[in-house]
PDB file of C-alpha atoms in Angstrom:
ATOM      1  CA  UNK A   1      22.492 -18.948   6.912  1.00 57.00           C
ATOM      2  CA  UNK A   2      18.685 -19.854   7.651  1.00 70.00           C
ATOM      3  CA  UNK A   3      18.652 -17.182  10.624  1.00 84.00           C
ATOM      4  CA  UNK A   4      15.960 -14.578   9.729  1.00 88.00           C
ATOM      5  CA  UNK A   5      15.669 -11.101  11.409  1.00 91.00           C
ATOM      6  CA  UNK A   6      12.097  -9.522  12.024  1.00 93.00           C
ATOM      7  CA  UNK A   7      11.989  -5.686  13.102  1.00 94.00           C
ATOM      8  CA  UNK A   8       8.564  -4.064  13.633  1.00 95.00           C
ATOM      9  CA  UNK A   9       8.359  -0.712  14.042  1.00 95.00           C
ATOM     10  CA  UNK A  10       4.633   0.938  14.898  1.00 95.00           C
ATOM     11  CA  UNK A  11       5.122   4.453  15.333  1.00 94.00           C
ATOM     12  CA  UNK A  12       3.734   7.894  14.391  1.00 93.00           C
ATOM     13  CA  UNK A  13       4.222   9.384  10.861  1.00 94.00           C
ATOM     14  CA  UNK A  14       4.427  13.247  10.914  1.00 91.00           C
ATOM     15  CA  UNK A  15       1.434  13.802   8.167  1.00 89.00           C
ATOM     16  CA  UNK A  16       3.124  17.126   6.881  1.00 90.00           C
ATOM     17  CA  UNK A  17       7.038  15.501   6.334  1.00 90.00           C
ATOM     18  CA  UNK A  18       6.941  11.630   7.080  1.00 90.00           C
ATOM     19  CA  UNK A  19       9.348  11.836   9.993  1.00 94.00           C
ATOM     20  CA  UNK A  20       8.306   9.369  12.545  1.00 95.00           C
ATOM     21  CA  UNK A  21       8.138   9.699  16.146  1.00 94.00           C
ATOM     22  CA  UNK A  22      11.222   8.555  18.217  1.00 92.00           C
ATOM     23  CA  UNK A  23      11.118   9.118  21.911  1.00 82.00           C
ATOM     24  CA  UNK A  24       9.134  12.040  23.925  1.00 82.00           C
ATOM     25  CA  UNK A  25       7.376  13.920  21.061  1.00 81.00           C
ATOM     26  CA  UNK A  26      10.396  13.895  18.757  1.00 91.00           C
ATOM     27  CA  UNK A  27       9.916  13.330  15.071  1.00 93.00           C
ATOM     28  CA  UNK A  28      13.182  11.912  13.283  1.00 94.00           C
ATOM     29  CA  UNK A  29      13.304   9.914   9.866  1.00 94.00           C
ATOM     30  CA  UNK A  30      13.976   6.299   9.656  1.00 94.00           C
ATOM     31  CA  UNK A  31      17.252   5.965   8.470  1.00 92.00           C
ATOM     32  CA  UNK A  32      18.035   7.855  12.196  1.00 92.00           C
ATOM     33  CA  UNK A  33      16.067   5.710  14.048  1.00 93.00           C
ATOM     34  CA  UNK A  34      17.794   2.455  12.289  1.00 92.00           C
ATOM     35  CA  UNK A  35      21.256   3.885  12.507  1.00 90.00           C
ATOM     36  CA  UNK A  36      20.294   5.021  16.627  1.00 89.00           C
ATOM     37  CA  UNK A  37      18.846   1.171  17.595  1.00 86.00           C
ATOM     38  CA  UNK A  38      20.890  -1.133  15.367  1.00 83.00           C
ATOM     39  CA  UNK A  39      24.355  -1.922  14.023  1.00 85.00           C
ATOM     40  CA  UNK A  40      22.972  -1.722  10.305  1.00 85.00           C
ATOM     41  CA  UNK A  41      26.036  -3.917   9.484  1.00 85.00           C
ATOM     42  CA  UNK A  42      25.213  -7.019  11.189  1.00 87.00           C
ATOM     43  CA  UNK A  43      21.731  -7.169   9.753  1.00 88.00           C
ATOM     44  CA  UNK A  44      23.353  -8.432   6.224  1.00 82.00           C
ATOM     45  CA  UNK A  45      24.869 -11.780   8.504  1.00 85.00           C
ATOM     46  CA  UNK A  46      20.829 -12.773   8.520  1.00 89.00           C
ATOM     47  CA  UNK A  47      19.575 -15.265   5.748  1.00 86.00           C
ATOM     48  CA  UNK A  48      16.618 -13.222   5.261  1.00 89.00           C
ATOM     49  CA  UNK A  49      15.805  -9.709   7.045  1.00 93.00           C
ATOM     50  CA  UNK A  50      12.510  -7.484   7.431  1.00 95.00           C
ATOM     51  CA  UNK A  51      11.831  -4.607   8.189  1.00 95.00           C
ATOM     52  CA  UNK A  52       7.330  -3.844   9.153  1.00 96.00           C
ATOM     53  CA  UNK A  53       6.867  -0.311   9.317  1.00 96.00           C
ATOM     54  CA  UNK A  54       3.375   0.189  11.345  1.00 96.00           C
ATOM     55  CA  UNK A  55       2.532   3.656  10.756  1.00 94.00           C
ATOM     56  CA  UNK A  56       0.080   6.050   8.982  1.00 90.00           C
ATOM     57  CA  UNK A  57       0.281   6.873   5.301  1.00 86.00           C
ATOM     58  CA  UNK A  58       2.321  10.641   6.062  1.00 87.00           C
ATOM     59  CA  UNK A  59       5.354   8.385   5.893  1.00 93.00           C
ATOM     60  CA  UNK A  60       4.601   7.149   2.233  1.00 92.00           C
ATOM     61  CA  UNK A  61       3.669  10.320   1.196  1.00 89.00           C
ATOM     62  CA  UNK A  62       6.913  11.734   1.556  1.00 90.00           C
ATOM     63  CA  UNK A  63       9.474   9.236   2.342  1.00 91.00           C
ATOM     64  CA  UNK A  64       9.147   6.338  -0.206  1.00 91.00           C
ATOM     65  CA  UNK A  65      13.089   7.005  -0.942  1.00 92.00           C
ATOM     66  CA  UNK A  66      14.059   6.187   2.809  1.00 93.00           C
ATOM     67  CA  UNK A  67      11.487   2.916   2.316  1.00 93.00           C
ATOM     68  CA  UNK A  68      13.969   2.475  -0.775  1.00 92.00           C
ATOM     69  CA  UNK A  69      17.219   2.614   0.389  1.00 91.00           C
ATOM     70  CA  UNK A  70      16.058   0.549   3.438  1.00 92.00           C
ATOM     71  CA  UNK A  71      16.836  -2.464   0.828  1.00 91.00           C
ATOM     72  CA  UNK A  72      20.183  -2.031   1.297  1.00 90.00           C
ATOM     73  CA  UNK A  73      20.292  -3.216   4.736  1.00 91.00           C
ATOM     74  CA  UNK A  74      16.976  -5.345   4.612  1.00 93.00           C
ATOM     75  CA  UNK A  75      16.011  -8.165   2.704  1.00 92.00           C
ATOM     76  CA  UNK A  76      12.002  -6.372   2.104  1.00 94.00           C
ATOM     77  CA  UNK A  77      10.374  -3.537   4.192  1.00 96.00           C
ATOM     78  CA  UNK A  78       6.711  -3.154   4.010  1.00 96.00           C
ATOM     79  CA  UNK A  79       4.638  -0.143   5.465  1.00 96.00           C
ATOM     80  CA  UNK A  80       0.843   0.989   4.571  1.00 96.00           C
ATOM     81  CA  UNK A  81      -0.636   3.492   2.979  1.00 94.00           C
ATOM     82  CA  UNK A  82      -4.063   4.714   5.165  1.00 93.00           C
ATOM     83  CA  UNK A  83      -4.223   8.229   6.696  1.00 90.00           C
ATOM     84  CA  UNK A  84      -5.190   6.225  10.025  1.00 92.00           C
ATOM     85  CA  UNK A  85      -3.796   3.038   9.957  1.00 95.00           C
ATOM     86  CA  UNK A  86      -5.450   0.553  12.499  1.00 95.00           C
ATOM     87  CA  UNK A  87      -2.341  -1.434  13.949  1.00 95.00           C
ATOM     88  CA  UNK A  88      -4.138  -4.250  15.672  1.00 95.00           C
ATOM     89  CA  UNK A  89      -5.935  -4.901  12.063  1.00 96.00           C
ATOM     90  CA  UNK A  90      -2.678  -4.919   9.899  1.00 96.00           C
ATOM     91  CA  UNK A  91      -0.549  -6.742  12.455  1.00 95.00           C
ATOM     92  CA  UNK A  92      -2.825  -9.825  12.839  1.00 94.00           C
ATOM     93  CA  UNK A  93      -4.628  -9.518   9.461  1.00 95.00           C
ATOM     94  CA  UNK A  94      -1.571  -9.353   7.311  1.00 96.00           C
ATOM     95  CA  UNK A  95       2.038  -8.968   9.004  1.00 96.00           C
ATOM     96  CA  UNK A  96       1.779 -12.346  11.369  1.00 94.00           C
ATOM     97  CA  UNK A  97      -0.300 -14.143   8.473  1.00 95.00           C
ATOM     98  CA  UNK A  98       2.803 -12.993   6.356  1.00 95.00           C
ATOM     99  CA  UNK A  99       5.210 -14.616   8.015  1.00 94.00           C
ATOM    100  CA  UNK A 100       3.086 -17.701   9.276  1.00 94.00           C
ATOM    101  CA  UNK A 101       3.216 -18.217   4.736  1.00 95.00           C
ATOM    102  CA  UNK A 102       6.712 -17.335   3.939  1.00 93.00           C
ATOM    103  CA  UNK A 103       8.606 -18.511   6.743  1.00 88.00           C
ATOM    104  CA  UNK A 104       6.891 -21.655   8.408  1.00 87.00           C
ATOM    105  CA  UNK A 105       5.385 -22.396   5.163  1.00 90.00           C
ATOM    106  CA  UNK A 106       8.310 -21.651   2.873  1.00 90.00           C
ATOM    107  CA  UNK A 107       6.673 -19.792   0.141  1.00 94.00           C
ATOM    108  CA  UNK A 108       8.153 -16.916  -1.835  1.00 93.00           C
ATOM    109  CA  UNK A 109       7.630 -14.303  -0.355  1.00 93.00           C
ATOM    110  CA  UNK A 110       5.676 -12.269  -3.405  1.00 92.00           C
ATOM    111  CA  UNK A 111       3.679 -14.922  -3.367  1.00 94.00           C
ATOM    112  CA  UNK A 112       2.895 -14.636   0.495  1.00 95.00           C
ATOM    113  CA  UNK A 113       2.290 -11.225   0.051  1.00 95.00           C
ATOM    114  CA  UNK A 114      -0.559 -11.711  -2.760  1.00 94.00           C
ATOM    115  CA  UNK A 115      -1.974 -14.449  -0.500  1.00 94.00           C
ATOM    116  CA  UNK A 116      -2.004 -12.200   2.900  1.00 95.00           C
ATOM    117  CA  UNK A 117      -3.845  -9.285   0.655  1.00 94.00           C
ATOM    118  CA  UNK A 118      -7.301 -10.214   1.969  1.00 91.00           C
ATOM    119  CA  UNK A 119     -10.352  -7.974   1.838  1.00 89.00           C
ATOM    120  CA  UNK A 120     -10.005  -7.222   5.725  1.00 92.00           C
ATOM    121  CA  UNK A 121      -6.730  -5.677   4.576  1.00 95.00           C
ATOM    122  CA  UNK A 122      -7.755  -4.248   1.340  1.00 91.00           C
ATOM    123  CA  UNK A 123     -10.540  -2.437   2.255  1.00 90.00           C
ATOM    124  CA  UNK A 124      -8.891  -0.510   4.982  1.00 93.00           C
ATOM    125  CA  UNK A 125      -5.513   0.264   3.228  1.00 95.00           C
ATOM    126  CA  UNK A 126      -2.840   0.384   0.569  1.00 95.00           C
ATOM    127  CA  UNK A 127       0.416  -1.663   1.250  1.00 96.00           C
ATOM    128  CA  UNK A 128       3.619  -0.832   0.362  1.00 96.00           C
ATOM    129  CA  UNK A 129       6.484  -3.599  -0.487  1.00 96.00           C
ATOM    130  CA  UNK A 130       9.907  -2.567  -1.215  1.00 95.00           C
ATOM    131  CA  UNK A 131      12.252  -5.146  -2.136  1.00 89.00           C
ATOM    132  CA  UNK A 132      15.612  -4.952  -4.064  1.00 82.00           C
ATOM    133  CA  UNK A 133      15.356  -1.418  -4.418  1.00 77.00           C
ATOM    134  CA  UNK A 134      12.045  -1.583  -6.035  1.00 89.00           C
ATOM    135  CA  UNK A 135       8.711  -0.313  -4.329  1.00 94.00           C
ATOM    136  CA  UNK A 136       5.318  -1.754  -5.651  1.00 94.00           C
ATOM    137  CA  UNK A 137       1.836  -0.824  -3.926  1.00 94.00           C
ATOM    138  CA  UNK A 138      -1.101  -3.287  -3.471  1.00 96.00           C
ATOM    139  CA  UNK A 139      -4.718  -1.293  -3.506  1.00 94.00           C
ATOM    140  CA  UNK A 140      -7.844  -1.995  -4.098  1.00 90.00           C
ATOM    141  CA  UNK A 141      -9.150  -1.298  -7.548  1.00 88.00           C
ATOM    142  CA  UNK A 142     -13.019  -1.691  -7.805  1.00 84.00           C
ATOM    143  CA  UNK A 143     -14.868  -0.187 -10.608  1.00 80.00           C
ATOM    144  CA  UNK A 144     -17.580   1.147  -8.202  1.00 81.00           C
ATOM    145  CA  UNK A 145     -14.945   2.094  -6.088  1.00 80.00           C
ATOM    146  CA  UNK A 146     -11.191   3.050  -6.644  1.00 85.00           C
ATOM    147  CA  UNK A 147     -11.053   2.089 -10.567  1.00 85.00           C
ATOM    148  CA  UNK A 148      -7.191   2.881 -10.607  1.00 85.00           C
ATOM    149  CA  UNK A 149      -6.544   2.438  -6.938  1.00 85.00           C
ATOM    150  CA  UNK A 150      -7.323   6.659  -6.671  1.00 86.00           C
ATOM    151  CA  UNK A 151     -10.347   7.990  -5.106  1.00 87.00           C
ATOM    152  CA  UNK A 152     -12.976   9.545  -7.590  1.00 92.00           C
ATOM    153  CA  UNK A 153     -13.119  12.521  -6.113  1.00 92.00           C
ATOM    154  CA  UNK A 154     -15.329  16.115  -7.074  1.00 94.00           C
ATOM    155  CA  UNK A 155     -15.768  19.204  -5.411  1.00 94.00           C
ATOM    156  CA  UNK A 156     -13.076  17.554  -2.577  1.00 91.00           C
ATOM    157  CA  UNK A 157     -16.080  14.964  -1.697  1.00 92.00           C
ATOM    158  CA  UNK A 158     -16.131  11.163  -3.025  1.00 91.00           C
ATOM    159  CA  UNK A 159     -18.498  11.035  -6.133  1.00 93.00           C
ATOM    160  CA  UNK A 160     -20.561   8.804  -6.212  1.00 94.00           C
ATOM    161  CA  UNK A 161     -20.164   5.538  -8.699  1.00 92.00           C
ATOM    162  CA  UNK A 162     -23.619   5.230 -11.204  1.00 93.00           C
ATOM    163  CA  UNK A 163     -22.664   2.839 -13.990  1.00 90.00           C
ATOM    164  CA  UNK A 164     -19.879   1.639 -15.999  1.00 87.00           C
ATOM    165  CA  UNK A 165     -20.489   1.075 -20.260  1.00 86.00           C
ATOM    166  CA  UNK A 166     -18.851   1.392 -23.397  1.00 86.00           C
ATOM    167  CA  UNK A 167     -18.089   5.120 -24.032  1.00 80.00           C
ATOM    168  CA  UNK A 168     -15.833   5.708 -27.365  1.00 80.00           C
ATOM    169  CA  UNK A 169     -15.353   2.183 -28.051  1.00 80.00           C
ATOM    170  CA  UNK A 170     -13.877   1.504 -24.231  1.00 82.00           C
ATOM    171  CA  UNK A 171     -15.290   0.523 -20.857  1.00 86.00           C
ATOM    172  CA  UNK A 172     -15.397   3.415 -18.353  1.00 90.00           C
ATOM    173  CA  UNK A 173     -16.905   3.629 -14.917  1.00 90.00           C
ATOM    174  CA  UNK A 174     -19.619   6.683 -14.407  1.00 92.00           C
ATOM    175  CA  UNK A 175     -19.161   8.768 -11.334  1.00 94.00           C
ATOM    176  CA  UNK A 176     -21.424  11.684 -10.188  1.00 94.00           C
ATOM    177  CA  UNK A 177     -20.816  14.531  -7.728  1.00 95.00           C
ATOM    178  CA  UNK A 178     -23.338  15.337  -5.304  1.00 92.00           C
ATOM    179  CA  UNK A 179     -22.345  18.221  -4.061  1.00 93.00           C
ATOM    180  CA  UNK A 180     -24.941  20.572  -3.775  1.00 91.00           C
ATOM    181  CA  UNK A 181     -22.806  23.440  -4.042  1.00 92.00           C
ATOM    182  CA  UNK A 182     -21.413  21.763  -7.022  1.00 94.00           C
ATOM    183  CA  UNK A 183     -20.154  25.147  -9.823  1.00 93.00           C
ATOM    184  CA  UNK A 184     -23.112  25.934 -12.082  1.00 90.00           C
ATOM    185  CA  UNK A 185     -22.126  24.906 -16.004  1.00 90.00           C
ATOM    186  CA  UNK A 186     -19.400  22.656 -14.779  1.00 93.00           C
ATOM    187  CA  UNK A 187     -20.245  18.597 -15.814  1.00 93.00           C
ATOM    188  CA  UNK A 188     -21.032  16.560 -12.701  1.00 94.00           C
ATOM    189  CA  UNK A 189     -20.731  13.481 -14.218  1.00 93.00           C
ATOM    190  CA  UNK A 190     -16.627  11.922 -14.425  1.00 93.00           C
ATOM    191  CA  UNK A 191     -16.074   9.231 -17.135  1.00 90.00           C
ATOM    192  CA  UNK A 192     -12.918   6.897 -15.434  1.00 90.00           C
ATOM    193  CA  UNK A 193     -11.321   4.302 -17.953  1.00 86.00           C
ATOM    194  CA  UNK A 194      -9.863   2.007 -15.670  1.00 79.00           C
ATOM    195  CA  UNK A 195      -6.164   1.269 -16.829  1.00 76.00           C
ATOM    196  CA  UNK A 196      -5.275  -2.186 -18.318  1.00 67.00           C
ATOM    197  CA  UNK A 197      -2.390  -4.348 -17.251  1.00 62.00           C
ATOM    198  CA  UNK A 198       0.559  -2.105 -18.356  1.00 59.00           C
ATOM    199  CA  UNK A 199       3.551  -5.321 -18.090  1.00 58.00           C
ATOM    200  CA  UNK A 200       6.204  -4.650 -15.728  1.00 63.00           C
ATOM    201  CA  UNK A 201       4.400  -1.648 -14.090  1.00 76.00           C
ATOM    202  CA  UNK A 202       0.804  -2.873 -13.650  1.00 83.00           C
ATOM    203  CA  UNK A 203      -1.178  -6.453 -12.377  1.00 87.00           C
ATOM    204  CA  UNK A 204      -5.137  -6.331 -11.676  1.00 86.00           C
ATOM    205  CA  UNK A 205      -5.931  -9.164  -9.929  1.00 88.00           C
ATOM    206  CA  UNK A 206      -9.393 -10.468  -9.422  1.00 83.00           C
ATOM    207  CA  UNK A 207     -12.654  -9.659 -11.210  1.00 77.00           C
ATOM    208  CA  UNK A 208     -14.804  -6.825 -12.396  1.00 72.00           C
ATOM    209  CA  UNK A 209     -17.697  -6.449  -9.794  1.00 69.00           C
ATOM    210  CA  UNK A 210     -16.260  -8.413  -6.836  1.00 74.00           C
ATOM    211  CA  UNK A 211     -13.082  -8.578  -4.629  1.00 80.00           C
ATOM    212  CA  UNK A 212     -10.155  -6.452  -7.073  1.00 87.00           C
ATOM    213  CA  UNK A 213      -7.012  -4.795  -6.389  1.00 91.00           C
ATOM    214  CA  UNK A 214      -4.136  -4.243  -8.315  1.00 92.00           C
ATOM    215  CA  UNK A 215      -0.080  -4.787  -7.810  1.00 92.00           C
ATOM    216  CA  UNK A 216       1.703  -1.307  -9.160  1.00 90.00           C
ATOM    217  CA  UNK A 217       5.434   0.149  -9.262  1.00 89.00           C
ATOM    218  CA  UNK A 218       5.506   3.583  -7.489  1.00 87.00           C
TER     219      UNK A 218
END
């Protein structure tokens, strides 16, 4: 009854199709490796179960309903969202400090989650929490930065934040491209109107021009 089950698993994600490498350069999805190391059945006889995927962001990309139906086995499963995640970072930064909140200090565990989201974490990736079916993502949202948690992006380089100010009665963030080769007659400046708190699909947490991220359903 107060037994809990912890299963890391830092791998390889295939960028082009999320499968993950399992043995000597093969690439299989999770539900395979699960099914190959574990009798899935037995992990439901735990109190609480979780599942740590370490791996790069290919696995998000494309396999967010294999993160999903993990939930049927596992109490939560949590993975990351970088194109290069650094495992030493998210281990000790946010996994062990995790479970150091929710299991030695008994807190919920949403509530462990918000309070391992530090800016060591933040600022090098996305996380990913899937719990009763339901996947949310936790990424930094800075005006200068990520205003919706997405890249400002032109001519496939970041632009570059100038301002933010009212522009048709709302607040928007200013970007500019500086991309020399940028297309002649084509605007180089991006007006992004940062999203409010949508309820029950959107939480911005923090403040406007210091540490911000925001809680999302994907």
């Amino acid at each position: 009854r107060f037994s809990r089950l912890i299963i890391v698993i830092n791998t390889h994600a295939n960028p082009e199709d999320s499968r993950l490498l399992y043995g000597s350069g093969k690439f299989v999805s999770l539900d395979t490796i699960l099914s190959h190391v574990f009798d899935l059945s037995v992990i439901k006889h735990y109190g609480k179960s979780f599942l740590f995927l370490v791996t790069c962001g290919g696995f998000v990309k494309y396999a967010l309903e294999e993160m999903r139906s993990s939930c049927q086995w596992f109490s939560s499963a949590i993975t990351f969202g970088a194109d290069s995640v650094d495992p030493l970072l998210v281990s000790t930064q946010f996994l062990f400090t995790l479970m150091d909140f929710h299991i030695f200090g008994c807190e919920p565990f949403d509530l462990a989650v918000h309070r391992t989201f530090k800016k060591e974490v933040v600022f090098h990736t996305s996380v990913y929490v899937a719990n009763q079916s339901q996947i949310g993502r936790l990424v930094e949202c800075a005006w200068w930065w990520q205003p919706n948690g997405v890249d400002v992006q032109c001519c496939n380089k970041l632009a570059k934040y100038v301002a933010n100010r009212p522009c048709n009665g709302k607040d928007v963030a200013i970007f500019w491209c500086q991309e020399k080769t940028h297309p002649k007659g084509v605007a180089r400046v991006q007006y992004v109107e940062p999203l409010l708190d949508a309820d029950r699909v959107r939480t911005i947490y923090g403040k406007r021009g210091d540490f911000q991220y925001m809680f999302e359903f994907v």
